[in-house]
XYZ file of C-alpha atoms in Angstrom:
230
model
C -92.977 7.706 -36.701
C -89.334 6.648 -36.730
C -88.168 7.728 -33.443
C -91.284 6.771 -31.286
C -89.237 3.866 -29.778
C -91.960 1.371 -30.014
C -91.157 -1.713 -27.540
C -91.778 -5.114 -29.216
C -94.642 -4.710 -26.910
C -96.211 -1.987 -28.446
C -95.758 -3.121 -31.861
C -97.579 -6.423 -31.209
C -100.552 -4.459 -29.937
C -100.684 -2.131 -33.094
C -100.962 -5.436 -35.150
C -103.495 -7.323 -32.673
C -105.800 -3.777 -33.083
C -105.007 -3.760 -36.726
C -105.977 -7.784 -36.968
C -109.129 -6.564 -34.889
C -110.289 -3.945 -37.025
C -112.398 -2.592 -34.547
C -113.158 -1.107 -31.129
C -112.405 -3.998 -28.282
C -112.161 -4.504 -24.288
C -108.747 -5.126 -23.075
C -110.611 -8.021 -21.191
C -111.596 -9.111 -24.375
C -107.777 -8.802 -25.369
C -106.811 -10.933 -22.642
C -108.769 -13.839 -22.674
C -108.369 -14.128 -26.686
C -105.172 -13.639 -26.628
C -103.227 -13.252 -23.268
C -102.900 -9.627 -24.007
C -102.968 -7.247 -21.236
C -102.616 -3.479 -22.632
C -101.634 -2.040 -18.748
C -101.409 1.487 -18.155
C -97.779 2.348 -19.165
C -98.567 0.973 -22.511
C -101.854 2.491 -23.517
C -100.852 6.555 -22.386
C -97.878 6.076 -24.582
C -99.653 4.480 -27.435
C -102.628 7.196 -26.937
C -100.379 10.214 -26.712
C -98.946 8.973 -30.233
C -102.285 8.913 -31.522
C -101.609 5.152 -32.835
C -104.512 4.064 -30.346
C -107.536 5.529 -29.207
C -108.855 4.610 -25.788
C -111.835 5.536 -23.525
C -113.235 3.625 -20.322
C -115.630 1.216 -19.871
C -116.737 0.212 -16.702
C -113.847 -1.230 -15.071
C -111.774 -1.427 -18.125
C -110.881 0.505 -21.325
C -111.886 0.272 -24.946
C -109.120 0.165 -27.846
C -108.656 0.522 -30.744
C -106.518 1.448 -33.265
C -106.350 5.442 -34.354
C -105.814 7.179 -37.334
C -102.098 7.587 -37.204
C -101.964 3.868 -36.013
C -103.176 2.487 -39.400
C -100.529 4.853 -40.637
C -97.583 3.356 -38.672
C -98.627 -0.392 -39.259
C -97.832 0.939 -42.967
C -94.189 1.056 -42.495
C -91.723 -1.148 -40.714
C -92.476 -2.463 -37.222
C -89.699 -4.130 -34.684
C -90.293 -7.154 -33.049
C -87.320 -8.097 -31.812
C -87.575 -8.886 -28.183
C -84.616 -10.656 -25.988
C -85.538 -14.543 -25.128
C -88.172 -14.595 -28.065
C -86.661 -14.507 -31.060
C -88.290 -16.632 -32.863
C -92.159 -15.190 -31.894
C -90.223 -11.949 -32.905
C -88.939 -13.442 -36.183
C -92.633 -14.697 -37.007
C -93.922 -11.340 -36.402
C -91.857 -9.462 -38.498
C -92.229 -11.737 -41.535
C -95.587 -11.492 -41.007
C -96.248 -7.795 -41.148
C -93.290 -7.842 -43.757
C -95.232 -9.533 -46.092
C -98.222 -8.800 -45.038
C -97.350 -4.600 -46.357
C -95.113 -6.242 -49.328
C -96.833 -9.014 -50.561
C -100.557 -9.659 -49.497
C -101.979 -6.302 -49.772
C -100.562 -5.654 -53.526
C -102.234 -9.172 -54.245
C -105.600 -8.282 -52.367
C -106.259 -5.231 -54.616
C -106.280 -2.700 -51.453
C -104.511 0.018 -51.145
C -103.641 0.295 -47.330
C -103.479 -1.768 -44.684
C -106.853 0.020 -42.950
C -108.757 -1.737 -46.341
C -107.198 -4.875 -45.932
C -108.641 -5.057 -42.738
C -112.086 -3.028 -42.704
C -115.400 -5.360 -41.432
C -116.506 -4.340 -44.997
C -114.833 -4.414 -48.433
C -114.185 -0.762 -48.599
C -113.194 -1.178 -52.618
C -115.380 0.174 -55.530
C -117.344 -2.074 -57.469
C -116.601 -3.764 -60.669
C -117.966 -1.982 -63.578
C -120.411 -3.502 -65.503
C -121.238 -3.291 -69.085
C -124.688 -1.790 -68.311
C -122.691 1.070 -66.548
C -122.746 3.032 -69.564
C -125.353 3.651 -72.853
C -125.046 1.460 -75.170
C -124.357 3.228 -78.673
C -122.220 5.761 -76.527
C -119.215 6.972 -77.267
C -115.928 5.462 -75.358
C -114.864 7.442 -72.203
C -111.831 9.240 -73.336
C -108.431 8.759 -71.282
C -109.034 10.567 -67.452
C -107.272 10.477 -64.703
C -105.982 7.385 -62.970
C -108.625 7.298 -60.658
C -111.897 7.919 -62.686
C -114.735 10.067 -60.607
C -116.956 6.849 -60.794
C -114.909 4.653 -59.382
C -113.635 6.773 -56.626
C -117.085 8.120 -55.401
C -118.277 3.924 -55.185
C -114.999 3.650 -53.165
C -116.014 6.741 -50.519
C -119.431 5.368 -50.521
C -117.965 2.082 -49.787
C -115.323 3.165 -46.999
C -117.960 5.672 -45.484
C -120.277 2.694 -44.985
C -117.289 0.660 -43.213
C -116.919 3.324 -41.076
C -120.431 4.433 -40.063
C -122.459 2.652 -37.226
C -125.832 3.452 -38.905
C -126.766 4.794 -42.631
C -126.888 8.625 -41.934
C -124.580 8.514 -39.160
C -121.929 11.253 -38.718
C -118.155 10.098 -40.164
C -115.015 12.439 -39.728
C -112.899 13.146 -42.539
C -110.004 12.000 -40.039
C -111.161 8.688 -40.438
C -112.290 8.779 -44.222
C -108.641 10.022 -45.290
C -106.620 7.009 -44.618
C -108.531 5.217 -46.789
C -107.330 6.635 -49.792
C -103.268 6.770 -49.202
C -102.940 6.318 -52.779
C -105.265 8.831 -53.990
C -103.806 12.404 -54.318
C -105.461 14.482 -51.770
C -106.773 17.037 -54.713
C -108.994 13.936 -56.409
C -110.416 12.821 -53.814
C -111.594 16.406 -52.243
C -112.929 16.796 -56.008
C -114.858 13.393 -55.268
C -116.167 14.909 -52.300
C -117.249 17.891 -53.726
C -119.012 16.151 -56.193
C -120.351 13.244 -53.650
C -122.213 16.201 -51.766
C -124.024 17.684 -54.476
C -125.938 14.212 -54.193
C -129.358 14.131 -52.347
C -128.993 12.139 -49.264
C -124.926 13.369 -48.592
C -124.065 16.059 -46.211
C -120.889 17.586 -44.952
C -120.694 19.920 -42.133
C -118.544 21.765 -39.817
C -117.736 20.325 -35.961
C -119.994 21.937 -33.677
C -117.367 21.788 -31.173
C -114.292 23.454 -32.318
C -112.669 22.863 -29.314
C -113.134 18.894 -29.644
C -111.199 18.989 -33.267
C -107.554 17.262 -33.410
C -105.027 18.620 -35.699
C -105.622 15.604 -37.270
C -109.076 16.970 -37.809
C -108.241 20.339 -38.839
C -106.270 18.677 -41.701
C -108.576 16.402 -43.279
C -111.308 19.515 -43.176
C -112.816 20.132 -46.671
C -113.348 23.846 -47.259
C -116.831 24.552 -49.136
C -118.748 27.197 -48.787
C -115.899 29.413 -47.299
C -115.520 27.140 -44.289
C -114.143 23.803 -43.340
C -115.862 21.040 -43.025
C -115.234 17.870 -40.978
C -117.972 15.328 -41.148
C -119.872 13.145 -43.739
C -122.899 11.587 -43.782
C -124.740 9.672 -46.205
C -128.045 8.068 -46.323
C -130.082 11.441 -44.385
């Protein structure tokens, strides 16, 4: 990341994709907010993997990728000759926005923060467990529970449609503070479930090293993509 000299440019459209949360038209980015992503801009931005772009019709789709939602995780430079005070704004903004707001909002990452859909697990109730039972002993600092409801949760942000196919690649980043070993134990666990399935790309050749490390090996081969809700 440090060292992908990011104009003050660039780093304003990382945050306007990140504000966005999902997939939009650049002509949508320009009459909302005077925003034109031109060429230049968006092969750069794609060939860093912070945005993912595709036609449509006459103009492209954005949004922001994987390793995007990464970068907007650590510090961004806004400081742009003649506008120093839009750049000063900016960068206490997304200052506090990593440093204050998201340790008050109870999300872990900055791709929570922002998901269409609370991507946290629910509360636990008392009803959660038998009554007369005996207390759950000390476990780790994410309990299975609670970390299943919060891939259920973040798979459902994700997904267009219960059932619908999720990549790992997009799952992961939702759990930055989860050691990677817990939550592939979660998964494991997740698809013993009825309903939850996790297969292999079809298409080898379409997989990302991005993709190839978020696989889950099971079964003696990796696995890329969830779905829940078949």
């Amino acid at each position: 990341m440090a060292g992908d000299d990011l104009t003050a440019s660039e780093s304003a459209i990382l945050v306007v994709l990140m504000a966005e949360a999902r997939e939009v038209l650049n002509t949508e980015l320009r009459q909302r907010y005077g925003l034109d992503v031109r060429k230049p801009q968006r092969d750069k931005l794609t060939r860093l993997h912070y945005v993912a772009s595709r036609k449509s019709g006459s103009t492209y789709a954005l949004q922001l990728d994987d390793k995007g939602w990464v970068r907007v995780q650590t510090e961004l430079d806004f400081t742009l000759r003649g506008a120093s005070a839009l750049g000063a704004a900016l960068t206490a903004l997304h200052g506090n926005l990593r440093d204050r707001v998201l340790e008050r909002s109870g999300c872990a990452t900055l791709t929570e923060l922002f998901a269409l859909s609370d991507v946290r697990a629910p509360a636990p109730t008392p009803s959660s467990e038998p009554v007369g039972s005996a207390p759950t002993p000390a476990g780790p600092a994410e309990p299975v529970g609670p970390l299943r409801a919060r891939v259920v949760s973040a798979y459902r942000a994700l997904a267009a449609e219960s059932g619908a196919w999720v990549s790992l690649r997009r799952l992961r980043p939702f759990f930055a503070d989860v050691h990677r070993d817990d939550l592939d134990d979660a998964l494991r666990r997740l698809i013993r479930e009825e309903g939850v399935t996790l297969v292999p790309e079809s298409n080898q050749k379409t997989l990302t090293e991005a993709d190839i490390a978020a696989a889950l090996r099971v079964g003696g081969q990796d696995n890329h993509l969830l779905a829940i809700g078949v």
